[in-house]
């Protein structure tokens, strides 16, 4: 019985590691997008800001 439990724990650990890996990749992607937006200069944000203000009127 102990072996079966140990195997299940190992499978759960592998699943947790896989989930953590996916979360890390998402965070990296978000960071890259932020950097790209900064490199493009605030122009994209300015344009989006105008669109948002215009839609509220």
CSV table of C-alpha atoms in Angstrom, one decimal:
chain,number,residue,atom,x,y,z
A,1,UNK,CA,0.0,0.0,0.0
A,2,UNK,CA,2.8,2.4,0.8
A,3,UNK,CA,4.3,2.1,-2.7
A,4,UNK,CA,1.0,2.9,-4.4
A,5,UNK,CA,0.6,6.0,-2.3
A,6,UNK,CA,4.2,7.1,-3.1
A,7,UNK,CA,3.5,6.7,-6.8
A,8,UNK,CA,0.4,8.9,-6.5
A,9,UNK,CA,2.4,11.6,-4.7
A,10,UNK,CA,5.0,11.5,-7.4
A,11,UNK,CA,2.3,12.0,-10.1
A,12,UNK,CA,0.8,14.9,-8.1
A,13,UNK,CA,4.2,16.5,-7.8
A,14,UNK,CA,4.8,16.2,-11.6
A,15,UNK,CA,1.4,17.8,-12.2
A,16,UNK,CA,2.2,20.7,-9.9
A,17,UNK,CA,5.6,21.2,-11.5
A,18,UNK,CA,3.9,21.3,-15.0
A,19,UNK,CA,1.3,23.8,-13.7
A,20,UNK,CA,4.1,26.0,-12.2
A,21,UNK,CA,6.0,25.8,-15.5
A,22,UNK,CA,2.9,27.0,-17.4
A,23,UNK,CA,2.4,29.9,-14.9
A,24,UNK,CA,6.0,30.9,-15.3
A,25,UNK,CA,5.7,30.9,-19.1
A,26,UNK,CA,2.6,33.1,-18.9
A,27,UNK,CA,4.4,35.6,-16.6
A,28,UNK,CA,7.3,35.7,-18.9
A,29,UNK,CA,5.0,36.4,-21.8
A,30,UNK,CA,3.3,39.2,-19.9
A,31,UNK,CA,6.7,40.7,-19.1
A,32,UNK,CA,7.7,40.6,-22.7
A,33,UNK,CA,4.5,42.3,-23.8
A,34,UNK,CA,5.1,45.1,-21.3
A,35,UNK,CA,8.6,45.6,-22.6
A,36,UNK,CA,7.4,45.6,-26.2
A,37,UNK,CA,4.8,48.2,-25.3
A,38,UNK,CA,7.4,50.4,-23.6
A,39,UNK,CA,9.7,50.0,-26.6
A,40,UNK,CA,6.9,51.1,-29.0
A,41,UNK,CA,6.8,54.2,-26.8
A,42,UNK,CA,3.7,55.5,-25.1
A,43,UNK,CA,2.0,56.1,-28.5
A,44,UNK,CA,0.0,53.0,-28.4
A,45,UNK,CA,-1.3,53.9,-24.9
A,46,UNK,CA,-2.1,57.4,-26.0
A,47,UNK,CA,-4.1,56.2,-28.9
A,48,UNK,CA,-6.0,53.7,-26.7
A,49,UNK,CA,-6.6,56.5,-24.1
A,50,UNK,CA,-8.2,58.7,-26.8
A,51,UNK,CA,-10.4,55.8,-27.9
A,52,UNK,CA,-11.5,55.1,-24.3
A,53,UNK,CA,-12.2,58.8,-23.6
A,54,UNK,CA,-14.2,59.1,-26.9
A,55,UNK,CA,-16.3,56.1,-26.2
A,56,UNK,CA,-17.4,57.5,-22.8
A,57,UNK,CA,-19.0,60.6,-24.3
